[in-house]
PDB file of C-alpha atoms in Angstrom:
ATOM      1  CA  MET F   1     108.196 179.247  55.388  1.00 78.00           C
ATOM      2  CA  THR F   2     107.218 177.778  58.728  1.00 86.00           C
ATOM      3  CA  ILE F   3     103.664 178.398  59.826  1.00 93.00           C
ATOM      4  CA  VAL F   4     102.570 178.107  63.444  1.00 94.00           C
ATOM      5  CA  LEU F   5      98.858 177.716  64.040  1.00 97.00           C
ATOM      6  CA  LYS F   6      97.217 178.113  67.424  1.00 98.00           C
ATOM      7  CA  VAL F   7      94.292 175.713  67.353  1.00 98.00           C
ATOM      8  CA  ASN F   8      92.093 174.838  70.318  1.00 98.00           C
ATOM      9  CA  GLY F   9      94.708 176.188  72.712  1.00 97.00           C
ATOM     10  CA  ASP F  10      97.668 174.287  71.259  1.00 97.00           C
ATOM     11  CA  ALA F  11     100.413 175.632  68.993  1.00 97.00           C
ATOM     12  CA  HIS F  12     101.076 173.510  65.900  1.00 96.00           C
ATOM     13  CA  LYS F  13     104.233 174.055  63.859  1.00 94.00           C
ATOM     14  CA  LEU F  14     103.611 173.130  60.231  1.00 92.00           C
ATOM     15  CA  ASP F  15     106.529 171.979  58.154  1.00 81.00           C
ATOM     16  CA  GLY F  16     107.783 173.979  55.206  1.00 78.00           C
ATOM     17  CA  ASP F  17     105.811 171.884  52.732  1.00 83.00           C
ATOM     18  CA  VAL F  18     102.552 173.672  53.549  1.00 92.00           C
ATOM     19  CA  ASP F  19     101.786 176.356  50.974  1.00 94.00           C
ATOM     20  CA  PRO F  20     100.510 179.517  52.749  1.00 95.00           C
ATOM     21  CA  ALA F  21      97.660 179.601  50.207  1.00 96.00           C
ATOM     22  CA  THR F  22      96.377 176.197  51.361  1.00 97.00           C
ATOM     23  CA  PRO F  23      92.858 176.474  52.778  1.00 98.00           C
ATOM     24  CA  LEU F  24      92.781 176.219  56.570  1.00 98.00           C
ATOM     25  CA  LEU F  25      90.250 173.388  56.238  1.00 98.00           C
ATOM     26  CA  TYR F  26      92.799 171.147  54.492  1.00 98.00           C
ATOM     27  CA  VAL F  27      95.443 171.795  57.157  1.00 97.00           C
ATOM     28  CA  LEU F  28      92.982 171.125  59.982  1.00 98.00           C
ATOM     29  CA  ARG F  29      91.810 167.857  58.476  1.00 98.00           C
ATOM     30  CA  ASN F  30      94.939 166.523  56.752  1.00 96.00           C
ATOM     31  CA  ASP F  31      97.802 167.788  58.892  1.00 95.00           C
ATOM     32  CA  LEU F  32      96.257 168.237  62.352  1.00 97.00           C
ATOM     33  CA  LYS F  33      93.699 165.413  62.057  1.00 97.00           C
ATOM     34  CA  LEU F  34      90.909 167.646  63.353  1.00 98.00           C
ATOM     35  CA  ASN F  35      88.053 166.310  61.266  1.00 97.00           C
ATOM     36  CA  ALA F  36      84.968 168.041  62.689  1.00 97.00           C
ATOM     37  CA  ALA F  37      85.005 170.820  60.076  1.00 97.00           C
ATOM     38  CA  LYS F  38      83.757 169.300  56.831  1.00 97.00           C
ATOM     39  CA  TYR F  39      84.342 169.954  53.173  1.00 96.00           C
ATOM     40  CA  GLY F  40      80.946 170.845  51.786  1.00 94.00           C
ATOM     41  CA  CYS F  41      80.921 173.125  48.786  1.00 94.00           C
ATOM     42  CA  GLY F  42      84.448 174.575  48.874  1.00 95.00           C
ATOM     43  CA  ARG F  43      82.954 177.977  48.044  1.00 96.00           C
ATOM     44  CA  GLY F  44      81.819 179.320  51.411  1.00 94.00           C
ATOM     45  CA  GLN F  45      78.197 178.706  50.557  1.00 94.00           C
ATOM     46  CA  CYS F  46      77.213 175.887  52.933  1.00 96.00           C
ATOM     47  CA  GLY F  47      79.029 176.452  56.247  1.00 96.00           C
ATOM     48  CA  ALA F  48      80.067 172.835  56.843  1.00 97.00           C
ATOM     49  CA  CYS F  49      83.671 174.051  57.227  1.00 98.00           C
ATOM     50  CA  THR F  50      82.938 176.807  59.773  1.00 98.00           C
ATOM     51  CA  VAL F  51      85.546 177.436  62.477  1.00 98.00           C
ATOM     52  CA  LEU F  52      86.202 180.353  64.805  1.00 98.00           C
ATOM     53  CA  ILE F  53      89.132 182.700  64.324  1.00 98.00           C
ATOM     54  CA  ASP F  54      89.468 184.966  67.351  1.00 98.00           C
ATOM     55  CA  GLY F  55      85.831 184.163  68.117  1.00 98.00           C
ATOM     56  CA  GLU F  56      84.493 185.075  64.685  1.00 98.00           C
ATOM     57  CA  ALA F  57      82.843 182.396  62.535  1.00 98.00           C
ATOM     58  CA  VAL F  58      84.681 181.964  59.222  1.00 98.00           C
ATOM     59  CA  PHE F  59      84.627 179.515  56.335  1.00 98.00           C
ATOM     60  CA  SER F  60      87.852 177.522  56.667  1.00 98.00           C
ATOM     61  CA  CYS F  61      87.561 176.378  53.036  1.00 98.00           C
ATOM     62  CA  LEU F  62      88.139 179.987  51.924  1.00 98.00           C
ATOM     63  CA  THR F  63      90.720 181.045  54.520  1.00 98.00           C
ATOM     64  CA  PRO F  64      94.372 180.632  53.481  1.00 98.00           C
ATOM     65  CA  VAL F  65      96.403 179.147  56.303  1.00 97.00           C
ATOM     66  CA  GLY F  66      99.060 181.805  55.738  1.00 95.00           C
ATOM     67  CA  ALA F  67      96.547 184.528  56.585  1.00 96.00           C
ATOM     68  CA  ILE F  68      95.853 183.265  60.125  1.00 97.00           C
ATOM     69  CA  GLY F  69      98.965 184.692  61.770  1.00 95.00           C
ATOM     70  CA  GLU F  70      98.779 184.887  65.559  1.00 96.00           C
ATOM     71  CA  ARG F  71      94.999 184.634  65.697  1.00 98.00           C
ATOM     72  CA  LEU F  72      93.383 181.780  67.630  1.00 98.00           C
ATOM     73  CA  VAL F  73      91.539 179.071  65.732  1.00 98.00           C
ATOM     74  CA  THR F  74      88.783 177.097  67.458  1.00 98.00           C
ATOM     75  CA  THR F  75      87.159 174.046  65.948  1.00 98.00           C
ATOM     76  CA  LEU F  76      84.314 171.921  67.274  1.00 98.00           C
ATOM     77  CA  GLU F  77      86.940 169.774  68.996  1.00 97.00           C
ATOM     78  CA  GLY F  78      87.882 172.846  71.042  1.00 98.00           C
ATOM     79  CA  LEU F  79      84.351 173.352  72.371  1.00 97.00           C
ATOM     80  CA  GLY F  80      84.129 170.048  74.235  1.00 96.00           C
ATOM     81  CA  THR F  81      84.689 166.322  74.048  1.00 94.00           C
ATOM     82  CA  ALA F  82      82.451 163.279  73.906  1.00 93.00           C
ATOM     83  CA  GLU F  83      83.148 162.766  77.613  1.00 96.00           C
ATOM     84  CA  ASN F  84      82.756 166.441  78.521  1.00 96.00           C
ATOM     85  CA  PRO F  85      80.618 168.159  75.881  1.00 97.00           C
ATOM     86  CA  GLY F  86      80.195 171.918  75.808  1.00 96.00           C
ATOM     87  CA  PRO F  87      76.774 173.552  76.312  1.00 97.00           C
ATOM     88  CA  LEU F  88      76.002 173.668  72.593  1.00 97.00           C
ATOM     89  CA  GLN F  89      77.081 170.081  72.002  1.00 97.00           C
ATOM     90  CA  SER F  90      74.902 168.926  74.931  1.00 97.00           C
ATOM     91  CA  ALA F  91      71.929 170.966  73.735  1.00 97.00           C
ATOM     92  CA  PHE F  92      72.204 169.664  70.156  1.00 96.00           C
ATOM     93  CA  GLU F  93      72.220 166.117  71.538  1.00 96.00           C
ATOM     94  CA  GLU F  94      69.339 166.727  73.957  1.00 97.00           C
ATOM     95  CA  LYS F  95      67.204 168.396  71.274  1.00 96.00           C
ATOM     96  CA  GLN F  96      68.169 165.760  68.683  1.00 95.00           C
ATOM     97  CA  ALA F  97      69.174 168.566  66.353  1.00 93.00           C
ATOM     98  CA  ALA F  98      71.407 166.389  64.198  1.00 89.00           C
ATOM     99  CA  GLN F  99      70.043 164.137  61.502  1.00 86.00           C
ATOM    100  CA  CYS F 100      72.777 163.193  59.044  1.00 86.00           C
ATOM    101  CA  GLY F 101      75.245 165.279  61.093  1.00 86.00           C
ATOM    102  CA  TYR F 102      77.270 166.624  58.186  1.00 88.00           C
ATOM    103  CA  CYS F 103      76.461 170.277  58.872  1.00 93.00           C
ATOM    104  CA  ILE F 104      76.293 170.083  62.659  1.00 95.00           C
ATOM    105  CA  ALA F 105      79.928 170.883  63.458  1.00 96.00           C
ATOM    106  CA  GLY F 106      79.672 174.092  61.447  1.00 97.00           C
ATOM    107  CA  MET F 107      76.278 174.888  62.982  1.00 97.00           C
ATOM    108  CA  ILE F 108      77.576 174.482  66.534  1.00 97.00           C
ATOM    109  CA  VAL F 109      80.705 176.538  65.872  1.00 98.00           C
ATOM    110  CA  ARG F 110      78.709 179.363  64.245  1.00 98.00           C
ATOM    111  CA  ALA F 111      76.217 179.304  67.134  1.00 98.00           C
ATOM    112  CA  GLN F 112      79.122 179.516  69.596  1.00 98.00           C
ATOM    113  CA  ALA F 113      80.191 182.801  68.007  1.00 98.00           C
ATOM    114  CA  LEU F 114      76.692 184.192  68.513  1.00 98.00           C
ATOM    115  CA  LEU F 115      76.139 182.971  72.067  1.00 98.00           C
ATOM    116  CA  ALA F 116      79.564 184.164  73.221  1.00 96.00           C
ATOM    117  CA  GLN F 117      78.379 187.678  72.377  1.00 96.00           C
ATOM    118  CA  ASN F 118      74.675 187.287  73.086  1.00 96.00           C
ATOM    119  CA  PRO F 119      73.418 184.281  75.097  1.00 95.00           C
ATOM    120  CA  ASP F 120      69.933 185.856  75.061  1.00 96.00           C
ATOM    121  CA  ALA F 121      69.664 185.889  71.273  1.00 97.00           C
ATOM    122  CA  THR F 122      66.118 186.018  69.986  1.00 97.00           C
ATOM    123  CA  ASP F 123      64.726 183.611  67.408  1.00 97.00           C
ATOM    124  CA  SER F 124      65.173 186.306  64.778  1.00 98.00           C
ATOM    125  CA  GLU F 125      68.778 187.008  65.781  1.00 98.00           C
ATOM    126  CA  ILE F 126      69.589 183.290  65.736  1.00 98.00           C
ATOM    127  CA  ARG F 127      67.996 182.851  62.299  1.00 97.00           C
ATOM    128  CA  VAL F 128      69.930 185.776  60.829  1.00 97.00           C
ATOM    129  CA  HIS F 129      73.214 184.657  62.396  1.00 98.00           C
ATOM    130  CA  MET F 130      72.836 181.042  61.275  1.00 97.00           C
ATOM    131  CA  GLN F 131      71.776 181.919  57.733  1.00 96.00           C
ATOM    132  CA  PRO F 132      75.206 181.202  56.145  1.00 96.00           C
ATOM    133  CA  ASN F 133      75.020 177.574  57.318  1.00 94.00           C
ATOM    134  CA  LEU F 134      72.791 175.134  55.482  1.00 91.00           C
ATOM    135  CA  CYS F 135      71.094 171.976  56.770  1.00 87.00           C
ATOM    136  CA  ARG F 136      69.583 169.909  54.018  1.00 85.00           C
ATOM    137  CA  CYS F 137      67.974 167.471  56.477  1.00 84.00           C
ATOM    138  CA  GLY F 138      65.482 170.061  57.653  1.00 83.00           C
ATOM    139  CA  THR F 139      66.167 170.037  61.394  1.00 88.00           C
ATOM    140  CA  HIS F 140      66.190 173.824  61.546  1.00 90.00           C
ATOM    141  CA  MET F 141      63.586 174.041  64.308  1.00 94.00           C
ATOM    142  CA  ARG F 142      65.531 171.601  66.483  1.00 95.00           C
ATOM    143  CA  ILE F 143      68.736 173.521  65.797  1.00 96.00           C
ATOM    144  CA  LEU F 144      66.982 176.744  66.833  1.00 96.00           C
ATOM    145  CA  GLU F 145      65.739 175.112  70.059  1.00 97.00           C
ATOM    146  CA  ALA F 146      69.201 173.721  70.814  1.00 97.00           C
ATOM    147  CA  ILE F 147      70.838 177.129  70.379  1.00 98.00           C
ATOM    148  CA  LYS F 148      68.284 178.768  72.679  1.00 98.00           C
ATOM    149  CA  ALA F 149      68.745 176.018  75.300  1.00 97.00           C
ATOM    150  CA  ALA F 150      72.532 176.371  75.138  1.00 97.00           C
ATOM    151  CA  GLY F 151      72.201 180.141  75.506  1.00 97.00           C
ATOM    152  CA  ARG F 152      70.196 179.664  78.698  1.00 96.00           C
ATOM    153  CA  THR F 153      72.816 177.245  80.024  1.00 95.00           C
ATOM    154  CA  MET F 154      75.684 179.580  79.154  1.00 94.00           C
ATOM    155  CA  LYS F 155      73.909 182.551  80.741  1.00 92.00           C
ATOM    156  CA  ALA F 156      73.172 180.571  83.925  1.00 91.00           C
ATOM    157  CA  SER F 157      76.818 179.464  84.125  1.00 88.00           C
ATOM    158  CA  ALA F 158      78.030 183.039  83.667  1.00 85.00           C
ATOM    159  CA  THR F 159      75.627 184.292  86.321  1.00 84.00           C
ATOM    160  CA  LYS F 160      76.639 181.517  88.713  1.00 82.00           C
ATOM    161  CA  GLY F 161      80.345 182.200  88.065  1.00 78.00           C
ATOM    162  CA  ALA F 162      79.906 185.932  88.662  1.00 80.00           C
ATOM    163  CA  ALA F 163      78.160 185.249  91.998  1.00 78.00           C
ATOM    164  CA  GLN F 164      81.036 183.149  93.318  1.00 74.00           C
TER     165      GLN F 164
END
C-alpha cells in the first residue's frame, strides 16, 4: 500500500514498507526528517508530538499514518523557518518562553490551532486550549504571554491585509 502524505504543503509518497498503523510521529521524524515534533510519552499525555491535521491539533504519536488520507498535516517546520519565523515562533523567542525547548514545538503548534480560530483568545481560553500540552520547566506564564503577543500580531496582519 502506497501512502501519500501532504505535509507542510508538499506531497510525500511513502514506500510500501510503511505499515498504515505506524504512528504519524515516526513517519514525520524517521522518513520525512521533520524533527520538530518530539516523542514524549507515546500516550498522548504530554503534547510534545502535537501537529495540525486540517488545522486541528492532534497527538501524532497516537495517529496512525494510514488514517490521515487527504487531510493536510502541518508541523512546526510549516509555520516558519529560522530565517523567516512565524508570529508564534517570533513571540516565543521574544518572550523567552522556551527553557529546555522539548515541549515548545508542540506548544506552538497547539497555539496555532487556537489563534487561527480566535486571535483574541482570553487568558482563560488559552489556558483551557493549552491544557493537553505539558511544560515541566515551568515557563507557563511566558508561554501565555507569547501566545497573546502572537495573537495580537496575527490580528494586526489580518486587519492590515483586509484593508489592502
